[in-house]
Amino acid sequence: MTRRIDTEVAIIGGGIVGGSAALFLRRAGVPVVLLEAALCGARASGVNYGGVRRQGRGLEQMPLARRAHELWGQLPSLIGIDGEYVRSGHLKLAASNADMVQLEAYRQRTRGFGMHLQMLDRRELARRFGWLGQDVAGGSFCPEDGHANPRLVSPAFARAAAALGADVREGVKVTQADHDGTHFLVRADGLEVRSRVLLNCAGAWAGRFAEHFGEAVPETSIHPLMMVTEPLPLFMDVSLGIQGGGIYARQVARGNCVIGGGRGVSTDPDYARPGRAGLGALMANATRLLPVLRGAQVIRFWTGVEGNMPDHNPVLGPSARVPGLFHAFGLSGAGFQIGPAVGEVLSELVLRGQSSIPIDAFCIERYAAAAHGAVARPERVREQTQESP
């Protein structure tokens, strides 16, 4: 027996993007049904590194990142918890003088976005962060960036939406989504949701739905590799990254160090696991950057499945083909920080038909038919926040 539900907005995907969209829509009184194949916030949104940084974002993303920074400052009033969010500062390190030139150029390009970047030479790094290894030439420090616990934050958005009346369905895998000319029909096992609006927030799986509606995109999956150590005496009070990528690290209040770099492996589009080949390199890079970690016990490795676009920008905005369909996916390395702002943008598009933040750079039309068969070129490992659902 198929159960049918009528609603105003159906959302596919209960990660931080889908959950925050549901929350903002419910705050405006809009009926919402949120469908998540697993548990809300349990996929990429919940297993990412946890960086909440603006520094390093492309210029196109800076308005979203700036708004998201404001929303993160309101986190307890939004979702009812602080999510272990701290504005510790984000330190982006340079391995060479050439990297320092790039960091300074980035500081100049992003003036006006409120990051207040501070350039630090090797001597200043040694004075302020004496626990760093010697293989760094300097860095750029963003004092109000920080980090949070994705396992707490990401599911809390969907829970907060449910507390305001959103119909949140977990363990419901969407098998088909169609438009009959007036409404969307979203089908899952034993369930059919009929809605006027559909939000495609399905992360690494969102490209399948976009293609079904005639908007194929070259979305691929990546699998950032991460690890966490045993609790250690507190020594690091900032979140770290490297210009050009390679490794990223932070220490939580309990003393554990969360460290990422490299890639996991996957033989199934829905799952990934840490690969043995990458573990040694990650640990070696970590001890070279942070000598205090030598001899520390690693208590867990993990990875996940994250949607990635070739230009490292998300697909965000209305469908070019189907009225009432809105996309928000491909947020590789960005979604955890900008996720709440993306959810707010989606709510504005539903309510007013336009966003208060410029999103033209993220339109799905930028992927012309000629690009649909393109394969994303291999990339150096960047700081990843692995947060899409």
Coordinates of C-alpha atoms in Angstrom, one line a residue:
M1 CA 0.0 0.0 0.0
T2 CA 1.5 3.3 -1.1
R3 CA 1.0 6.2 1.3
R4 CA 0.5 9.6 -0.4
I5 CA 1.4 13.0 1.1
D6 CA 0.7 16.4 -0.3
T7 CA 3.0 19.3 0.7
E8 CA 4.3 22.6 -0.6
V9 CA 8.0 21.7 -0.7
A10 CA 9.7 18.3 -1.0
I11 CA 13.4 18.1 -0.2
I12 CA 15.6 15.2 -1.3
G13 CA 18.6 14.9 1.1
G14 CA 18.8 15.6 4.8
G15 CA 22.3 16.8 5.1
I16 CA 23.2 20.3 6.4
V17 CA 21.9 21.9 3.1
G18 CA 18.6 20.1 3.0
G19 CA 18.1 20.4 6.8
S20 CA 18.8 24.1 6.8
A21 CA 16.5 24.7 3.9
A22 CA 13.8 22.9 5.7
L23 CA 14.4 24.9 8.8
F24 CA 14.3 28.3 7.1
L25 CA 11.2 27.3 5.2
R26 CA 9.4 26.2 8.4
R27 CA 10.4 29.4 10.1
A28 CA 8.5 31.1 7.3
G29 CA 5.5 28.7 7.8
V30 CA 5.9 26.7 4.6
P31 CA 4.8 23.0 4.6
V32 CA 7.9 20.8 4.1
V33 CA 8.6 17.1 3.6
L34 CA 12.2 16.1 4.0
L35 CA 13.3 12.7 2.6
E36 CA 16.7 11.2 3.7
A37 CA 17.9 7.8 2.5
A38 CA 19.9 7.2 5.7
L39 CA 19.9 9.4 8.8
C40 CA 19.9 13.1 8.6
G41 CA 23.4 14.5 8.7
A42 CA 24.9 11.0 8.7
R43 CA 26.6 11.0 5.4
A44 CA 29.2 13.6 4.1
S45 CA 27.6 16.3 6.2
G46 CA 28.3 14.4 9.4
V47 CA 31.6 12.7 8.7
N48 CA 33.6 15.7 7.4
Y49 CA 36.6 17.4 9.0
G50 CA 34.5 20.1 10.6
G51 CA 36.3 23.2 9.4
V52 CA 34.2 26.3 9.5
R53 CA 36.4 28.6 7.4
R54 CA 36.0 31.4 4.9
Q55 CA 39.7 31.6 4.1
G56 CA 40.6 29.8 0.9
R57 CA 37.1 30.1 -0.7
G58 CA 36.9 31.3 -4.3
L59 CA 35.7 34.8 -4.8
E60 CA 32.4 33.6 -6.2
Q61 CA 31.7 31.9 -2.8
M62 CA 32.7 34.8 -0.6
P63 CA 29.2 36.4 -0.3
L64 CA 27.8 33.0 0.7
A65 CA 30.6 32.4 3.1
R66 CA 30.1 35.9 4.7
R67 CA 26.4 35.2 5.3
A68 CA 27.2 31.8 6.6
H69 CA 29.6 33.3 9.0
E70 CA 26.8 35.4 10.4
L71 CA 24.5 32.4 10.7
W72 CA 27.1 30.3 12.5
G73 CA 27.3 33.1 15.1
Q74 CA 23.5 32.4 15.7
L75 CA 23.9 28.7 15.9
P76 CA 22.3 28.1 19.4
S77 CA 19.2 30.1 18.4
L78 CA 19.0 28.3 15.1
I79 CA 19.4 24.6 16.1
G80 CA 19.4 24.7 19.9
I81 CA 23.0 23.6 20.5
D82 CA 26.4 25.2 20.1
G83 CA 27.7 22.2 18.2
E84 CA 31.1 22.7 19.8
Y85 CA 31.6 25.6 17.4
V86 CA 34.6 27.8 18.2
R87 CA 36.0 30.7 16.4
S88 CA 39.6 29.5 17.0
G89 CA 41.1 31.2 13.9
H90 CA 42.2 29.4 10.7
L91 CA 45.9 29.4 9.9
K92 CA 46.8 28.7 6.2
L93 CA 50.4 27.7 6.0
A94 CA 52.9 28.3 3.2
A95 CA 55.6 25.8 2.4
S96 CA 57.6 28.2 0.3
N97 CA 58.0 31.9 -0.5
A98 CA 56.0 31.3 -3.7
D99 CA 53.1 30.1 -1.6
M100 CA 53.5 33.3 0.5
V101 CA 53.1 35.4 -2.6
Q102 CA 49.9 33.5 -3.4
L103 CA 48.5 34.0 0.1
E104 CA 49.2 37.7 -0.1
A105 CA 47.5 37.9 -3.5
Y106 CA 44.5 36.2 -2.1
R107 CA 44.4 38.6 0.8
Q108 CA 44.3 41.5 -1.6
R109 CA 41.6 39.9 -3.8
T110 CA 39.3 39.3 -0.8
R111 CA 39.5 42.6 0.9
G112 CA 36.1 43.9 1.9
F113 CA 34.7 40.5 2.9
G114 CA 35.5 40.9 6.6
M115 CA 38.1 38.2 7.0
H116 CA 40.9 40.6 8.3
L117 CA 43.7 38.3 7.1
Q118 CA 47.0 38.6 8.9
M119 CA 50.2 37.7 7.1
L120 CA 52.8 35.9 9.3
D121 CA 56.4 35.3 8.5
R122 CA 58.4 32.3 9.8
R123 CA 59.6 34.2 12.9
E124 CA 56.1 35.2 13.8
L125 CA 54.8 31.7 13.3
A126 CA 57.5 30.4 15.7
R127 CA 56.6 33.0 18.3
R128 CA 52.9 32.3 18.2
F129 CA 52.7 28.7 17.2
G130 CA 55.9 27.1 18.4
W131 CA 54.5 23.6 18.1
L132 CA 54.6 23.8 14.3
G133 CA 57.2 21.8 12.3
Q134 CA 60.1 23.6 10.5
D135 CA 59.0 23.0 6.9
V136 CA 56.9 26.2 6.7
A137 CA 57.8 29.6 5.4
G138 CA 54.9 31.6 6.8
G139 CA 51.2 31.7 6.7
S140 CA 47.9 33.7 6.6
F141 CA 45.7 33.8 9.7
C142 CA 42.0 34.5 9.7
P143 CA 41.1 35.2 13.3
E144 CA 37.4 34.5 13.3
D145 CA 37.3 31.3 11.3
G146 CA 37.0 28.1 13.3
H147 CA 35.7 24.6 13.5
A148 CA 32.7 22.6 14.9
N149 CA 31.6 19.0 15.4
P150 CA 29.8 17.9 12.3
R151 CA 28.3 14.9 14.1
L152 CA 26.4 17.3 16.3
V153 CA 25.7 20.2 14.0
S154 CA 24.6 18.5 10.7
P155 CA 21.7 16.4 12.1
A156 CA 20.6 19.3 14.3
F157 CA 19.3 21.3 11.4
A158 CA 16.8 18.7 10.4
R159 CA 15.8 18.1 14.0
A160 CA 15.2 21.9 14.5
A161 CA 13.1 21.8 11.3
A162 CA 11.1 18.9 12.6
A163 CA 10.5 20.7 15.9
L164 CA 8.9 23.5 13.9
G165 CA 6.6 21.1 12.0
A166 CA 8.6 19.8 9.1
D167 CA 7.7 16.2 8.1
V168 CA 11.2 14.6 8.3
R169 CA 11.4 11.0 6.9
E170 CA 14.7 9.1 7.5
G171 CA 15.6 5.8 5.9
V172 CA 13.5 6.7 2.9
K173 CA 15.5 6.3 -0.3
V174 CA 13.9 8.2 -3.2
T175 CA 13.7 6.0 -6.3
Q176 CA 12.0 8.3 -8.7
A177 CA 11.1 12.0 -9.0
D178 CA 8.9 13.4 -11.8
H179 CA 6.9 16.4 -12.8
D180 CA 3.4 16.0 -14.2
G181 CA 3.1 19.5 -15.5
T182 CA 1.8 21.0 -12.3
H183 CA 3.3 19.1 -9.4
F184 CA 6.3 17.0 -8.5
L185 CA 5.8 13.3 -7.7
V186 CA 8.6 12.0 -5.5
R187 CA 8.5 8.2 -4.9
A188 CA 10.2 6.0 -2.4
D189 CA 9.3 2.6 -1.0
G190 CA 5.7 2.7 0.1
L191 CA 5.6 6.5 -0.1
E192 CA 4.6 9.1 -2.7
V193 CA 5.1 12.8 -2.0
R194 CA 3.3 15.4 -4.2
S195 CA 4.6 18.9 -4.0
R196 CA 4.6 22.2 -5.9
V197 CA 8.4 22.7 -5.3
L198 CA 11.3 20.2 -5.3
L199 CA 14.7 20.9 -3.8
N200 CA 17.5 18.6 -5.0
C201 CA 19.9 18.5 -2.1
A202 CA 21.1 14.9 -2.5
G203 CA 24.8 15.6 -2.4
A204 CA 26.9 13.0 -4.3
W205 CA 23.7 11.5 -5.6
A206 CA 22.1 14.7 -6.8
G207 CA 23.5 14.5 -10.3
R208 CA 21.3 11.5 -10.9
F209 CA 18.1 13.5 -10.2
A210 CA 19.4 16.5 -12.2
E211 CA 20.0 14.2 -15.2
H212 CA 16.6 12.7 -14.9
F213 CA 15.1 16.2 -15.4
G214 CA 17.3 16.7 -18.4
E215 CA 20.1 18.6 -16.8
A216 CA 23.1 16.3 -16.8
V217 CA 26.2 17.6 -15.0
P218 CA 29.7 16.3 -14.6
E219 CA 29.4 15.6 -10.9
T220 CA 31.9 13.1 -9.5
S221 CA 32.5 11.6 -6.1
I222 CA 35.6 12.0 -4.0
H223 CA 36.5 10.4 -0.7
P224 CA 38.6 12.6 1.7
L225 CA 40.6 10.5 4.2
M226 CA 40.6 11.5 7.8
M227 CA 41.8 10.3 11.2
V228 CA 41.6 11.2 14.9
T229 CA 44.1 10.7 17.6
E230 CA 43.7 9.7 21.3
P231 CA 43.2 12.7 23.6
L232 CA 46.5 14.6 24.0
P233 CA 47.5 17.6 26.2
L234 CA 46.1 20.7 24.6
F235 CA 48.7 22.4 22.3
M236 CA 46.9 23.7 19.2
D237 CA 44.2 26.4 19.4
V238 CA 43.7 27.0 15.7
S239 CA 42.5 25.1 12.7
L240 CA 45.3 24.5 10.1
G241 CA 45.5 24.2 6.4
I242 CA 48.2 24.3 3.7
Q243 CA 48.4 26.5 0.6
G244 CA 47.9 24.1 -2.3
G245 CA 46.5 21.4 -0.1
G246 CA 47.9 18.3 1.4
I247 CA 46.9 18.2 5.1
Y248 CA 44.5 19.9 7.5
A249 CA 44.3 19.6 11.3
R250 CA 42.5 20.8 14.4
Q251 CA 42.4 19.9 18.1
V252 CA 39.2 19.7 20.1
A253 CA 38.6 20.6 23.7
R254 CA 38.9 16.9 24.8
G255 CA 42.4 16.8 23.3
N256 CA 41.8 14.7 20.2
C257 CA 43.5 15.9 17.0
V258 CA 41.3 15.6 13.9
I259 CA 43.5 15.4 10.8
G260 CA 42.7 15.0 7.1
G261 CA 44.6 14.6 3.8
G262 CA 44.7 12.1 1.0
R263 CA 41.8 10.0 -0.3
G264 CA 39.9 6.9 0.7
V265 CA 38.9 4.2 -1.8
S266 CA 35.6 3.2 -3.2
T267 CA 34.3 0.3 -5.4
D268 CA 30.7 1.2 -4.9
P269 CA 29.1 4.6 -5.7
D270 CA 27.3 4.6 -2.3
Y271 CA 30.2 3.7 0.0
A272 CA 33.9 4.4 0.6
R273 CA 36.5 3.2 3.1
P274 CA 40.0 4.3 4.2
G275 CA 42.6 2.7 1.9
R276 CA 45.7 1.1 3.5
A277 CA 48.0 2.8 1.0
G278 CA 47.0 6.3 2.1
L279 CA 47.2 5.8 5.9
G280 CA 51.0 5.9 6.2
A281 CA 51.3 9.0 4.1
L282 CA 48.7 10.8 6.2
M283 CA 50.4 9.9 9.4
A284 CA 53.9 10.9 8.1
N285 CA 52.6 14.3 6.9
A286 CA 50.9 14.9 10.2
T287 CA 54.0 14.3 12.3
R288 CA 56.1 16.4 9.9
L289 CA 53.7 19.3 10.3
L290 CA 53.0 18.7 14.0
P291 CA 56.0 16.9 15.7
V292 CA 54.1 16.6 19.0
L293 CA 52.1 13.9 17.3
R294 CA 55.0 11.5 17.1
G295 CA 54.1 8.4 19.2
A296 CA 50.4 9.4 19.5
Q297 CA 47.9 6.7 19.0
V298 CA 45.4 7.0 16.1
I299 CA 42.1 5.7 17.3
R300 CA 40.1 5.9 14.0
F301 CA 40.4 6.4 10.3
W302 CA 37.4 7.2 8.1
T303 CA 36.1 8.7 4.8
G304 CA 32.8 9.3 3.1
V305 CA 31.3 10.1 -0.3
E306 CA 31.3 13.7 -1.3
G307 CA 29.9 15.3 -4.5
N308 CA 32.4 17.3 -6.4
M309 CA 32.2 19.6 -9.4
P310 CA 35.0 20.3 -11.9
D311 CA 35.2 24.0 -11.1
H312 CA 35.0 23.4 -7.3
N313 CA 31.8 25.5 -7.1
P314 CA 28.4 24.2 -6.2
V315 CA 25.4 23.9 -8.4
L316 CA 22.9 26.3 -6.7
G317 CA 19.8 27.8 -8.1
P318 CA 16.7 27.1 -10.2
S319 CA 16.5 24.5 -12.8
A320 CA 16.8 25.8 -16.4
R321 CA 14.2 23.4 -17.6
V322 CA 11.6 22.6 -14.9
P323 CA 9.8 25.4 -13.0
G324 CA 9.7 24.8 -9.3
L325 CA 12.9 22.6 -9.2
F326 CA 15.9 24.0 -7.4
H327 CA 19.3 22.4 -7.1
A328 CA 21.9 22.7 -4.3
F329 CA 24.7 20.1 -4.6
G330 CA 28.4 19.6 -5.5
L331 CA 29.6 21.6 -2.4
S332 CA 32.9 19.7 -2.1
G333 CA 35.1 21.2 0.5
A334 CA 32.7 24.0 1.1
G335 CA 29.3 22.7 2.3
F336 CA 29.8 22.5 6.0
Q337 CA 30.6 26.2 6.3
I338 CA 28.3 27.6 3.7
G339 CA 25.6 25.0 4.2
P340 CA 23.3 27.2 6.4
A341 CA 23.6 30.1 3.9
V342 CA 22.8 27.8 1.0
G343 CA 19.7 26.6 2.9
E344 CA 18.6 30.2 3.5
V345 CA 19.1 31.0 -0.3
L346 CA 16.9 28.0 -1.2
S347 CA 14.2 29.3 1.1
E348 CA 14.4 32.7 -0.5
L349 CA 14.1 31.2 -4.0
V350 CA 11.0 29.3 -2.9
L351 CA 9.4 32.3 -1.1
R352 CA 10.4 35.2 -3.4
G353 CA 11.8 33.7 -6.5
Q354 CA 15.2 35.4 -6.0
S355 CA 18.2 35.3 -3.6
S356 CA 19.6 38.2 -1.6
I357 CA 23.0 36.8 -2.3
P358 CA 24.5 36.6 -5.8
I359 CA 24.4 33.0 -7.1
D360 CA 24.7 33.4 -10.9
A361 CA 28.2 31.8 -10.8
F362 CA 26.6 28.6 -9.5
C363 CA 23.8 28.2 -12.2
I364 CA 23.4 24.7 -13.6
E365 CA 23.4 26.2 -17.2
R366 CA 27.2 26.7 -16.9
Y367 CA 27.6 23.1 -17.8
A368 CA 26.9 23.1 -21.5
A369 CA 26.1 19.9 -23.4
A370 CA 29.7 19.6 -24.5
A371 CA 30.8 19.4 -20.9
H372 CA 28.4 16.6 -19.9
G373 CA 30.8 13.9 -21.0
A374 CA 33.8 15.6 -19.5
V375 CA 35.7 13.9 -16.6
A376 CA 37.0 16.1 -13.8
R377 CA 40.7 16.3 -14.0
P378 CA 42.8 14.9 -11.1
E379 CA 43.3 17.5 -8.4
R380 CA 45.8 18.1 -5.6
V381 CA 44.2 17.5 -2.2
R382 CA 42.7 20.7 -0.9
E383 CA 41.3 21.3 2.5
Q384 CA 38.1 19.3 2.4
T385 CA 35.2 19.6 4.8
Q386 CA 33.4 16.7 3.3
E387 CA 29.8 17.7 4.1
S388 CA 27.5 16.9 1.4
P389 CA 24.9 14.3 2.2

